[in-house]
């Protein structure tokens, strides 16, 4: 128990169910990346030296954009910044620093990040001993260049989240989805952040790891230090620092009860998801990383309804090759053992910033070059990914899913590319499933409203309610300031889901919901009432949704579901929805 200031309780948004009881570990997302020294074999020296050159070019590139900003600044400050950036760029361009780091990698046989830190340390020492006060003051500049070089080298590889105490509860201003994906649930008890939204990718990753998580808990960070006892209640959104003995006992009991319920739900693993009146629903899982496949299997999922492939591109220093992608996907397909695997092509942009793919965020990243738009401008990247997916289709049922589709032309373009790739692979004697289902995400309001036209081009729909809600209501899904307005049950969103589901069924193509709404058992009746027969969600949510389906009498609620989308009065609508979510 922490002595001194007593128990402090903060409220935030509950994004990952469960209760974490552990010790706080502060993580500063803006702090200098911590560098871990690794010995490398001789064979790796050249590759490591090459990384330094690439990182120096990347860091210089980023300084170029700062230079442009400096030029726009008026007066002495802009001029001073300009001089400083010039000096930094000189230090990076084929300079003593870069050459020194490369030499150190070869002589000391250490990783590039550690070599930068050693070299910077030596240079700083040399400058510090100079009599000239101007030169002595350059130490900070050298350190800054070193920091930037390490950042460019590792992107998110060394995150400061590697050496954690047992039972760590990560507390941070914010956590990137890539950093969250690296957390090991065996070591981390939960997380709490000051910023973030319920449907942000950070929250989604936390849920899929089964981590109790609270986001948007304002102000709590200044009240917590490393090693403090902390409770994160991811079911109610409470963060409790230095809990009293009584609070601790209460939460230990709640945690046990939560785990017992989870355990009893696990017994439903092999039970088919059929409503009381006999409607069969397919429950699939969403995954971010191939490593999650064991959790998928133990949840009883009948397939993978959404594999967010962009996570295979994060936390690495270079792009995955076709062979690497093929191997990763093959592992997933083999483990799923005949169950369908839906692979979504790269969905970078907005809160999934693809540093690695060289995506420069435009003035409004959520509305800019992202997802399928980006893939269609970077053909090589798309061809590599599609080729890996096509090759893997010979080993099990695979479906291709395109993110953020807005026009029929986008689907047609990809279909042509796939057709050309299939012929090329076949000519080379490579086996592929032909035809391979090509589906689209319905997550842009314009796509939902033209779902009838899109249904003529696509083989299946997956409704992405996270982005559909974001774009329909003009609410940034990651912005905690407007999180209270984020409402997938807004009549506009519900009508778009219903229209898309009806268009799919009129065209005779399958339609699923794979946004977070699919994993919320309170939404199950309404989605099934719209005619959705497939739901894809974080594996941890699957047993609860299945239980809801087993208890549901779908025919009994059909009339009320119809009334929901014609009800314009928000108060009556809320009443109807509450009635429905508890409905038999
Ligand atoms: C969605 O937008 O609902 C979705 C499933 O895609 P993502 O959350 O990856 O944007
Ligand atoms: Mg989306």
Coordinates of C-alpha atoms and ligand atoms in Angstrom, one line a residue:
X1 CA 0.0 0.0 0.0
X2 CA 1.4 3.5 -0.8
X3 CA 1.9 5.6 2.3
X4 CA 0.9 9.2 2.4
X5 CA -1.7 10.9 0.3
X6 CA -4.4 8.2 0.5
X7 CA -6.8 6.8 -2.1
X8 CA -7.5 8.9 -5.2
X9 CA -10.3 7.9 -7.6
X10 CA -10.5 9.1 -11.2
X11 CA -13.2 8.5 -13.9
X12 CA -12.5 7.7 -17.6
X13 CA -13.9 5.7 -20.4
X14 CA -14.1 1.9 -19.9
X15 CA -12.6 0.4 -23.1
X16 CA -11.3 -3.0 -22.0
X17 CA -13.4 -5.1 -19.7
X18 CA -11.9 -6.7 -16.5
X19 CA -10.1 -5.4 -13.4
X20 CA -6.3 -4.9 -13.1
X21 CA -4.7 -4.7 -9.7
X22 CA -1.0 -3.9 -9.9
X23 CA 1.8 -1.4 -9.7
X24 CA 1.9 1.7 -11.8
X25 CA 4.5 2.0 -14.6
X26 CA 4.6 5.5 -16.1
X27 CA 5.2 5.7 -19.8
X28 CA 6.0 9.0 -21.5
X29 CA 5.0 8.7 -25.1
X30 CA 7.1 11.8 -26.0
X31 CA 10.2 10.8 -24.0
X32 CA 13.5 9.9 -25.6
X33 CA 13.3 6.3 -26.8
X34 CA 15.2 4.1 -24.5
X35 CA 18.0 2.2 -26.1
X36 CA 18.8 -1.4 -25.3
X37 CA 22.3 -2.6 -26.3
X38 CA 22.4 -5.9 -28.2
X39 CA 25.4 -7.8 -29.4
X40 CA 25.1 -8.6 -33.1
X41 CA 26.7 -11.4 -35.2
X42 CA 29.3 -10.4 -37.8
X43 CA 26.9 -11.3 -40.5
X44 CA 24.5 -8.6 -39.4
X45 CA 27.1 -5.8 -39.4
X46 CA 26.4 -4.6 -42.9
X47 CA 22.7 -4.6 -42.5
X48 CA 22.9 -2.7 -39.3
X49 CA 25.2 -0.1 -41.0
X50 CA 22.7 0.2 -43.8
X51 CA 20.0 0.9 -41.3
X52 CA 22.0 3.9 -40.0
X53 CA 22.3 5.4 -43.5
X54 CA 18.5 5.0 -44.0
X55 CA 17.8 6.4 -40.6
X56 CA 20.0 9.4 -41.3
X57 CA 18.2 10.1 -44.5
X58 CA 14.8 9.8 -42.8
X59 CA 15.9 12.1 -40.0
X60 CA 17.2 14.6 -42.5
X61 CA 13.9 14.4 -44.4
X62 CA 11.9 15.2 -41.3
X63 CA 14.2 18.1 -40.7
X64 CA 13.5 19.4 -44.2
X65 CA 9.8 19.7 -43.3
X66 CA 10.8 21.6 -40.2
X67 CA 13.0 23.9 -42.3
X68 CA 9.9 24.7 -44.4
X69 CA 8.1 25.6 -41.2
X70 CA 11.0 27.7 -40.0
X71 CA 11.0 29.7 -43.2
X72 CA 7.4 30.6 -42.6
X73 CA 8.2 31.9 -39.1
X74 CA 9.0 35.6 -39.0
X75 CA 11.9 37.3 -37.2
X76 CA 14.8 36.1 -35.2
X77 CA 13.2 32.9 -33.9
X78 CA 12.7 31.5 -37.4
X79 CA 16.2 32.5 -38.4
X80 CA 17.7 30.9 -35.3
X81 CA 15.7 27.7 -35.9
X82 CA 16.8 27.7 -39.5
X83 CA 20.5 27.9 -38.5
X84 CA 20.1 25.2 -36.0
X85 CA 18.4 22.8 -38.4
X86 CA 21.1 23.5 -41.0
X87 CA 23.7 22.5 -38.4
X88 CA 21.7 19.3 -37.6
X89 CA 21.4 18.4 -41.2
X90 CA 25.1 18.8 -41.7
X91 CA 25.7 16.5 -38.7
X92 CA 23.5 13.9 -40.3
X93 CA 24.8 14.0 -43.9
X94 CA 27.7 11.6 -44.4
X95 CA 29.3 13.2 -41.4
X96 CA 31.7 12.2 -38.7
X97 CA 28.6 11.2 -36.6
X98 CA 27.2 8.8 -39.2
X99 CA 30.6 7.4 -40.2
X100 CA 31.5 7.1 -36.5
X101 CA 28.4 5.1 -35.7
X102 CA 29.0 2.8 -38.7
X103 CA 32.5 2.1 -37.5
X104 CA 31.4 1.5 -34.0
X105 CA 28.9 -1.1 -35.2
X106 CA 31.7 -3.0 -36.9
X107 CA 34.3 -2.7 -34.0
X108 CA 32.0 -3.2 -31.0
X109 CA 29.5 -5.6 -32.8
X110 CA 26.5 -3.8 -31.3
X111 CA 23.1 -2.8 -32.6
X112 CA 22.8 0.6 -34.4
X113 CA 20.8 2.3 -31.7
X114 CA 23.4 1.5 -29.0
X115 CA 26.2 2.5 -31.4
X116 CA 24.5 5.9 -31.8
X117 CA 24.3 6.4 -28.1
X118 CA 28.0 5.5 -27.6
X119 CA 29.2 7.8 -30.3
X120 CA 27.0 10.7 -29.1
X121 CA 28.4 10.1 -25.6
X122 CA 32.0 10.4 -26.9
X123 CA 31.3 13.4 -29.0
X124 CA 29.6 15.2 -26.2
X125 CA 32.6 14.5 -23.9
X126 CA 34.9 16.0 -26.4
X127 CA 32.8 19.1 -26.8
X128 CA 32.4 19.5 -23.1
X129 CA 36.1 19.8 -22.6
X130 CA 36.5 22.6 -25.1
X131 CA 37.4 26.0 -23.9
X132 CA 35.2 27.8 -26.3
X133 CA 31.8 28.2 -24.5
X134 CA 30.0 28.4 -27.9
X135 CA 31.3 25.0 -28.9
X136 CA 30.7 23.5 -25.4
X137 CA 27.1 24.6 -25.7
X138 CA 26.7 22.4 -28.9
X139 CA 26.4 19.3 -26.6
X140 CA 22.6 19.7 -26.5
X141 CA 22.5 19.9 -30.3
X142 CA 24.5 16.7 -30.6
X143 CA 22.2 14.9 -28.2
X144 CA 19.2 16.2 -30.1
X145 CA 20.6 14.9 -33.4
X146 CA 21.3 11.5 -31.7
X147 CA 17.8 11.4 -30.3
X148 CA 16.4 12.0 -33.8
X149 CA 18.6 9.4 -35.3
X150 CA 17.6 6.8 -32.8
X151 CA 13.9 7.6 -33.3
X152 CA 14.3 7.2 -37.1
X153 CA 16.2 4.0 -36.6
X154 CA 13.8 2.3 -34.3
X155 CA 10.5 4.0 -35.1
X156 CA 8.7 2.2 -32.4
X157 CA 11.1 -0.7 -31.8
X158 CA 12.5 0.4 -28.4
X159 CA 9.5 1.8 -26.7
X160 CA 10.5 2.0 -23.0
X161 CA 7.9 -0.7 -22.4
X162 CA 10.3 -3.6 -22.5
X163 CA 11.6 -3.9 -18.9
X164 CA 8.4 -3.8 -16.9
X165 CA 7.9 -4.8 -13.3
X166 CA 5.6 -7.8 -12.6
X167 CA 1.9 -7.0 -12.7
X168 CA 2.6 -3.6 -14.3
X169 CA -0.3 -1.3 -15.0
X170 CA 0.8 1.1 -17.8
X171 CA -0.1 4.7 -17.1
X172 CA 0.5 7.2 -19.9
X173 CA -0.7 10.4 -21.5
X174 CA -1.4 8.3 -24.5
X175 CA -0.3 5.0 -26.1
X176 CA 0.1 4.4 -29.8
X177 CA -1.7 1.3 -31.2
X178 CA 1.8 0.0 -32.2
X179 CA 3.1 0.3 -28.6
X180 CA 0.0 -1.3 -27.2
X181 CA 0.3 -4.2 -29.6
X182 CA 3.7 -5.0 -28.1
X183 CA 2.3 -5.3 -24.6
X184 CA 2.4 -8.9 -23.2
X185 CA -0.7 -9.7 -21.3
X186 CA 1.3 -12.2 -19.3
X187 CA 3.3 -9.4 -17.9
X188 CA 1.0 -6.4 -18.1
X189 CA -2.1 -6.3 -15.9
X190 CA -3.8 -3.4 -17.6
X191 CA -3.5 0.2 -18.8
X192 CA -4.9 3.7 -18.2
X193 CA -4.3 6.8 -20.4
X194 CA -5.2 10.4 -20.2
X195 CA -6.3 10.7 -23.8
X196 CA -8.0 8.4 -26.3
X197 CA -11.5 7.3 -27.5
X198 CA -13.5 4.1 -27.1
X199 CA -13.1 3.0 -30.7
X200 CA -9.5 4.2 -31.1
X201 CA -7.2 1.5 -32.4
X202 CA -5.3 1.6 -29.1
X203 CA -8.6 0.6 -27.3
X204 CA -9.2 -2.1 -29.9
X205 CA -5.8 -3.6 -29.4
X206 CA -6.2 -3.5 -25.6
X207 CA -9.5 -5.4 -25.9
X208 CA -8.1 -7.9 -28.3
X209 CA -5.2 -8.6 -25.8
X210 CA -7.9 -9.0 -23.1
X211 CA -6.3 -6.1 -21.1
X212 CA -8.5 -4.2 -18.6
X213 CA -8.2 -0.6 -19.9
X214 CA -9.5 2.9 -19.2
X215 CA -8.8 5.9 -21.5
X216 CA -9.6 9.6 -21.3
X217 CA -9.1 9.7 -17.5
X218 CA -8.1 13.3 -17.4
X219 CA -5.7 14.6 -14.8
X220 CA -4.9 11.3 -13.1
X221 CA -1.4 11.2 -14.4
X222 CA 0.0 14.0 -12.3
X223 CA -1.2 12.0 -9.3
X224 CA 0.6 8.8 -9.9
X225 CA 4.2 7.8 -9.7
X226 CA 6.1 4.6 -10.6
X227 CA 5.5 1.8 -8.2
X228 CA 2.2 3.2 -6.8
X229 CA -0.5 0.6 -6.1
X230 CA -3.2 1.1 -8.7
X231 CA -6.5 -0.5 -9.7
X232 CA -7.9 -0.1 -13.3
X233 CA -11.6 -1.1 -13.6
X234 CA -12.0 -1.5 -17.3
X235 CA -15.7 -2.3 -16.9
X236 CA -16.8 0.9 -15.1
X237 CA -13.9 3.3 -16.2
X238 CA -12.5 3.9 -12.7
X239 CA -8.8 4.4 -12.0
X240 CA -7.9 4.1 -8.3
X241 CA -4.5 5.1 -7.1
X242 CA -3.2 4.0 -3.6
X243 CA -6.4 2.1 -2.8
X244 CA -7.3 1.5 0.9
X245 CA -7.3 -2.0 2.2
X246 CA -11.1 -2.1 2.0
X247 CA -11.1 -0.9 -1.6
X248 CA -8.5 -3.5 -2.5
X249 CA -10.5 -6.3 -0.9
X250 CA -13.6 -5.2 -2.7
X251 CA -11.8 -5.1 -6.1
X252 CA -10.1 -8.4 -5.5
X253 CA -13.6 -9.9 -5.0
X254 CA -14.9 -8.2 -8.2
X255 CA -11.9 -9.4 -10.2
X256 CA -12.5 -13.0 -9.0
X257 CA -16.2 -12.7 -10.0
X258 CA -15.3 -11.3 -13.4
X259 CA -12.8 -14.2 -14.0
X260 CA -15.4 -16.8 -12.9
X261 CA -18.0 -15.4 -15.4
X262 CA -15.3 -15.5 -18.1
X263 CA -14.6 -19.1 -17.2
X264 CA -18.2 -20.1 -17.3
X265 CA -18.7 -18.4 -20.7
X266 CA -15.8 -20.5 -22.0
X267 CA -17.9 -23.5 -21.6
X268 CA -20.0 -22.2 -24.6
X269 CA -16.9 -22.6 -26.8
X270 CA -18.2 -25.5 -28.8
X271 CA -21.9 -24.6 -28.6
X272 CA -23.3 -23.2 -32.0
X273 CA -24.6 -19.7 -31.9
X274 CA -28.3 -20.3 -32.6
X275 CA -31.1 -18.0 -31.3
X276 CA -33.9 -19.6 -29.3
X277 CA -36.1 -19.6 -32.4
X278 CA -33.5 -21.3 -34.5
X279 CA -31.6 -18.6 -36.4
X280 CA -28.0 -19.6 -36.9
X281 CA -25.4 -16.8 -36.5
X282 CA -21.7 -17.1 -37.5
X283 CA -19.4 -15.6 -34.9
X284 CA -15.9 -14.7 -36.2
X285 CA -12.9 -13.0 -34.6
X286 CA -11.0 -9.8 -35.4
X287 CA -7.2 -10.0 -35.1
X288 CA -4.3 -7.6 -35.4
X289 CA -1.4 -10.0 -35.1
X290 CA -0.9 -13.6 -36.1
X291 CA 0.2 -14.2 -32.5
X292 CA -3.4 -13.8 -31.4
X293 CA -4.5 -16.9 -33.2
X294 CA -4.5 -19.1 -30.1
X295 CA -6.9 -16.7 -28.3
X296 CA -9.1 -16.9 -31.4
X297 CA -9.2 -20.7 -31.3
X298 CA -10.0 -20.8 -27.6
X299 CA -12.8 -18.3 -28.0
X300 CA -14.6 -20.7 -30.3
X301 CA -14.6 -18.4 -33.3
X302 CA -15.7 -20.0 -36.5
X303 CA -13.3 -18.0 -38.6
X304 CA -11.5 -14.7 -38.9
X305 CA -13.8 -12.0 -40.0
X306 CA -11.2 -9.2 -40.0
X307 CA -7.4 -9.5 -40.0
X308 CA -6.1 -6.0 -39.7
X309 CA -3.0 -6.6 -41.7
X310 CA -1.5 -3.2 -41.1
X311 CA -0.3 -4.4 -37.8
X312 CA 2.1 -6.7 -39.5
X313 CA 3.8 -3.5 -40.9
X314 CA 4.2 -1.8 -37.5
X315 CA 7.1 -2.1 -35.1
X316 CA 9.6 -3.0 -37.7
X317 CA 12.5 -1.2 -39.4
X318 CA 11.6 -2.3 -42.9
X319 CA 8.6 -3.3 -45.0
X320 CA 7.7 -7.0 -44.8
X321 CA 8.6 -8.8 -48.0
X322 CA 6.0 -10.9 -49.9
X323 CA 7.7 -14.0 -48.5
X324 CA 7.4 -12.7 -45.0
X325 CA 3.8 -11.8 -45.4
X326 CA 3.1 -15.2 -47.0
X327 CA 4.7 -17.1 -44.1
X328 CA 2.8 -15.1 -41.5
X329 CA -0.5 -15.6 -43.3
X330 CA 0.2 -19.2 -43.9
X331 CA 0.7 -19.7 -40.2
X332 CA -2.7 -18.2 -39.5
X333 CA -4.5 -20.1 -42.3
X334 CA -3.0 -23.4 -41.2
X335 CA -3.9 -22.9 -37.5
X336 CA -7.5 -22.0 -38.5
X337 CA -7.6 -25.4 -40.1
X338 CA -10.3 -25.0 -42.8
X339 CA -12.1 -22.0 -41.1
X340 CA -12.3 -18.9 -43.3
X341 CA -9.7 -16.1 -42.9
X342 CA -10.6 -12.6 -44.1
X343 CA -7.5 -10.6 -44.7
X344 CA -8.0 -6.8 -45.0
X345 CA -5.5 -5.0 -47.2
X346 CA -3.4 -2.2 -45.6
X347 CA -5.6 0.3 -43.8
X348 CA -3.0 2.9 -42.9
X349 CA -3.8 6.5 -42.2
X350 CA -5.4 8.6 -39.4
X351 CA -4.7 6.9 -36.1
X352 CA -2.8 4.1 -37.8
X353 CA 0.0 6.2 -39.2
X354 CA 2.1 4.2 -41.5
X355 CA 5.5 5.9 -40.9
X356 CA 7.0 2.8 -42.4
X357 CA 5.1 3.0 -45.7
X358 CA 6.1 6.7 -46.1
X359 CA 2.6 8.0 -45.7
X360 CA 2.9 11.8 -45.1
X361 CA -0.2 12.9 -43.2
X362 CA -2.2 15.5 -45.2
X363 CA -4.1 18.4 -43.6
X364 CA -6.8 16.1 -42.4
X365 CA -5.5 12.5 -42.3
X366 CA -8.9 11.0 -41.6
X367 CA -10.2 12.4 -44.9
X368 CA -7.0 12.1 -46.8
X369 CA -4.9 9.5 -48.6
X370 CA -5.5 6.4 -46.6
X371 CA -6.5 2.7 -46.7
X372 CA -7.5 1.5 -50.3
X373 CA -6.9 5.0 -51.7
X374 CA -3.3 4.8 -50.5
X375 CA -2.9 1.2 -51.7
X376 CA -4.1 2.2 -55.2
X377 CA -1.4 4.9 -55.4
X378 CA 1.3 2.6 -54.1
X379 CA 0.8 -0.3 -56.5
X380 CA 4.0 -2.2 -55.6
X381 CA 2.9 -2.4 -52.0
X382 CA -0.5 -3.5 -53.0
X383 CA 0.7 -6.1 -55.5
X384 CA 3.1 -7.6 -52.9
X385 CA 0.3 -7.9 -50.3
X386 CA -2.2 -9.3 -52.8
X387 CA 0.3 -11.8 -54.1
X388 CA 1.0 -13.1 -50.6
X389 CA -2.7 -13.4 -49.9
X390 CA -3.4 -15.2 -53.2
X391 CA -0.6 -17.7 -52.7
X392 CA -1.9 -18.5 -49.3
X393 CA -5.4 -19.1 -50.7
X394 CA -4.2 -22.5 -51.9
X395 CA -3.8 -23.6 -48.3
X396 CA -7.3 -22.8 -46.9
X397 CA -10.4 -20.6 -47.4
X398 CA -9.2 -17.0 -47.6
X399 CA -11.1 -13.8 -48.5
X400 CA -9.8 -10.4 -49.5
X401 CA -11.3 -7.4 -47.8
X402 CA -10.8 -3.8 -48.9
X403 CA -10.8 -1.0 -46.4
X404 CA -12.5 2.4 -46.8
X405 CA -14.0 1.7 -50.2
X406 CA -16.0 4.7 -51.5
X407 CA -16.6 4.1 -55.2
X408 CA -17.4 1.1 -57.5
X409 CA -14.3 2.1 -59.5
X410 CA -12.0 1.3 -56.5
X411 CA -13.4 -2.3 -56.4
X412 CA -13.1 -2.7 -60.2
X413 CA -9.5 -1.5 -60.1
X414 CA -8.6 -4.0 -57.5
X415 CA -10.5 -6.8 -59.2
X416 CA -8.5 -6.2 -62.4
X417 CA -5.2 -6.2 -60.4
X418 CA -6.2 -9.5 -58.7
X419 CA -7.1 -11.1 -62.1
X420 CA -3.8 -10.1 -63.6
X421 CA -1.9 -11.4 -60.5
X422 CA -3.8 -14.7 -60.6
X423 CA -2.9 -15.3 -64.3
X424 CA 0.7 -14.4 -63.6
X425 CA 0.9 -16.8 -60.6
X426 CA -0.8 -19.5 -62.5
X427 CA 1.6 -19.1 -65.4
X428 CA 4.4 -19.6 -62.9
X429 CA 2.7 -22.8 -61.8
X430 CA 1.7 -21.3 -58.4
X431 CA -1.6 -22.7 -57.1
X432 CA -4.3 -20.1 -56.1
X433 CA -8.0 -20.4 -55.3
X434 CA -9.8 -18.9 -58.2
X435 CA -12.2 -17.1 -57.8
X436 CA -11.2 -15.7 -54.4
X437 CA -14.0 -13.7 -52.7
X438 CA -13.3 -10.0 -52.8
X439 CA -15.2 -8.0 -50.2
X440 CA -15.4 -4.4 -49.1
X441 CA -15.7 -2.6 -45.8
X442 CA -18.8 -0.4 -45.6
X443 CA -17.5 2.3 -43.3
X444 CA -17.9 5.5 -45.2
X445 CA -21.5 7.0 -45.2
X446 CA -21.3 7.5 -49.0
X447 CA -20.5 3.8 -49.4
X448 CA -23.4 2.8 -47.2
X449 CA -25.8 5.0 -49.2
X450 CA -24.6 3.5 -52.4
X451 CA -24.5 0.0 -51.0
X452 CA -26.8 -1.3 -53.7
X453 CA -24.4 -0.2 -56.5
X454 CA -21.4 -1.6 -54.5
X455 CA -23.2 -4.9 -53.9
X456 CA -23.1 -5.5 -57.6
X457 CA -19.3 -5.3 -57.6
X458 CA -18.3 -6.9 -54.3
X459 CA -18.6 -10.5 -53.2
X460 CA -19.4 -9.6 -49.6
X461 CA -19.8 -6.7 -47.2
X462 CA -18.2 -6.1 -43.8
X463 CA -19.7 -3.2 -42.0
X464 CA -17.1 -1.2 -40.1
X465 CA -19.3 0.6 -37.5
X466 CA -16.3 2.3 -35.9
X467 CA -15.5 4.4 -38.9
X468 CA -19.1 4.5 -40.1
X469 CA -20.0 6.2 -36.8
X470 CA -17.0 8.5 -36.9
X471 CA -17.7 9.7 -40.4
X472 CA -21.5 9.9 -40.1
X473 CA -21.5 11.9 -37.0
X474 CA -18.3 13.9 -37.7
X475 CA -16.8 12.7 -34.4
X476 CA -13.1 11.8 -34.4
X477 CA -13.0 8.3 -32.8
X478 CA -9.8 9.1 -31.0
X479 CA -10.7 12.4 -29.6
X480 CA -11.7 12.2 -25.9
X481 CA -13.2 15.7 -26.0
X482 CA -16.1 14.6 -28.3
X483 CA -16.2 11.0 -27.0
X484 CA -19.5 11.7 -25.3
X485 CA -21.1 12.2 -28.8
X486 CA -19.7 9.0 -30.3
X487 CA -22.9 7.0 -30.6
X488 CA -23.2 4.0 -32.9
X489 CA -26.9 3.9 -31.9
X490 CA -27.6 7.3 -33.5
X491 CA -30.5 6.9 -35.9
X492 CA -28.3 8.0 -38.8
X493 CA -25.8 5.2 -38.2
X494 CA -28.5 2.6 -37.6
X495 CA -30.3 3.5 -40.8
X496 CA -27.0 3.2 -42.8
X497 CA -26.4 -0.2 -41.3
X498 CA -29.9 -1.3 -42.1
X499 CA -29.7 0.0 -45.7
X500 CA -26.4 -1.7 -46.3
X501 CA -27.7 -5.0 -44.8
X502 CA -30.8 -4.8 -47.1
X503 CA -28.7 -4.0 -50.2
X504 CA -26.5 -7.0 -49.5
X505 CA -29.4 -9.4 -49.0
X506 CA -31.1 -8.1 -52.1
X507 CA -27.9 -8.8 -54.1
X508 CA -27.5 -12.2 -52.4
X509 CA -24.1 -11.5 -50.9
X510 CA -23.1 -12.2 -47.3
X511 CA -22.9 -9.2 -44.9
X512 CA -21.2 -9.0 -41.5
X513 CA -20.6 -6.4 -38.9
X514 CA -16.9 -6.2 -37.8
X515 CA -16.8 -2.9 -35.9
X516 CA -16.7 -2.8 -32.1
X517 CA -20.5 -2.7 -32.1
X518 CA -20.4 -6.4 -33.1
X519 CA -18.7 -7.3 -29.8
X520 CA -21.2 -5.4 -27.6
X521 CA -23.9 -7.8 -26.5
X522 CA -26.3 -5.0 -25.9
X523 CA -26.3 -4.3 -29.7
X524 CA -26.7 -7.9 -30.7
X525 CA -30.6 -7.9 -30.9
X526 CA -30.7 -4.9 -33.2
X527 CA -28.0 -6.1 -35.5
X528 CA -29.6 -9.5 -35.9
X529 CA -32.9 -7.7 -36.3
X530 CA -31.4 -5.9 -39.3
X531 CA -30.8 -9.3 -40.9
X532 CA -27.0 -9.5 -40.1
X533 CA -26.0 -13.2 -39.8
X534 CA -22.3 -12.8 -39.2
X535 CA -20.6 -10.8 -36.5
X536 CA -16.8 -10.4 -36.1
X537 CA -15.3 -9.1 -32.9
X538 CA -12.4 -9.2 -30.4
X539 CA -12.1 -12.9 -29.3
X540 CA -12.6 -11.8 -25.7
X541 CA -16.1 -10.5 -26.5
X542 CA -17.2 -13.6 -28.3
X543 CA -18.6 -15.7 -25.5
X544 CA -20.7 -12.9 -24.1
X545 CA -22.2 -12.2 -27.5
X546 CA -22.8 -15.9 -28.0
X547 CA -24.7 -16.1 -24.7
X548 CA -26.9 -13.2 -25.8
X549 CA -27.7 -15.0 -29.0
X550 CA -28.6 -18.2 -27.2
X551 CA -31.0 -16.3 -25.0
X552 CA -32.6 -14.3 -27.9
X553 CA -36.0 -14.9 -29.5
X554 CA -35.4 -13.1 -32.8
X555 CA -38.9 -13.3 -34.3
X556 CA -40.3 -11.7 -31.1
X557 CA -38.4 -8.5 -31.7
X558 CA -38.6 -8.0 -35.4
X559 CA -41.4 -5.5 -35.2
X560 CA -39.6 -3.4 -32.6
X561 CA -36.4 -3.4 -34.7
X562 CA -38.4 -2.0 -37.6
X563 CA -39.8 0.8 -35.4
X564 CA -36.3 1.7 -34.3
X565 CA -35.2 3.0 -37.7
X566 CA -38.4 4.9 -38.3
X567 CA -38.3 6.5 -34.9
X568 CA -37.0 10.1 -35.1
X569 CA -37.7 11.2 -31.5
X570 CA -34.5 10.6 -29.6
X571 CA -36.1 10.0 -26.2
X572 CA -38.6 7.4 -27.6
X573 CA -35.7 5.9 -29.6
X574 CA -33.6 5.5 -26.5
X575 CA -36.5 3.8 -24.7
X576 CA -37.0 1.4 -27.7
X577 CA -33.3 0.6 -27.8
X578 CA -33.1 -0.1 -24.1
X579 CA -36.1 -2.3 -24.4
X580 CA -34.5 -4.1 -27.3
X581 CA -31.1 -4.6 -25.7
X582 CA -32.8 -6.3 -22.7
X583 CA -35.3 -8.0 -24.9
X584 CA -35.9 -11.8 -24.8
Ligands
LIG1 C1 -14.3 -0.2 -38.5 O1 -14.0 1.0 -38.9 O2 -15.4 -0.4 -37.9 C2 -13.3 -1.3 -38.6 C3 -13.7 -2.5 -38.3 O3 -12.1 -1.0 -39.0 P1 -11.0 -0.3 -38.1 O4 -11.5 -0.3 -36.7 O5 -9.7 -1.1 -38.3 O6 -10.8 1.1 -38.7
LIG2 MG1 -12.3 1.2 -40.2

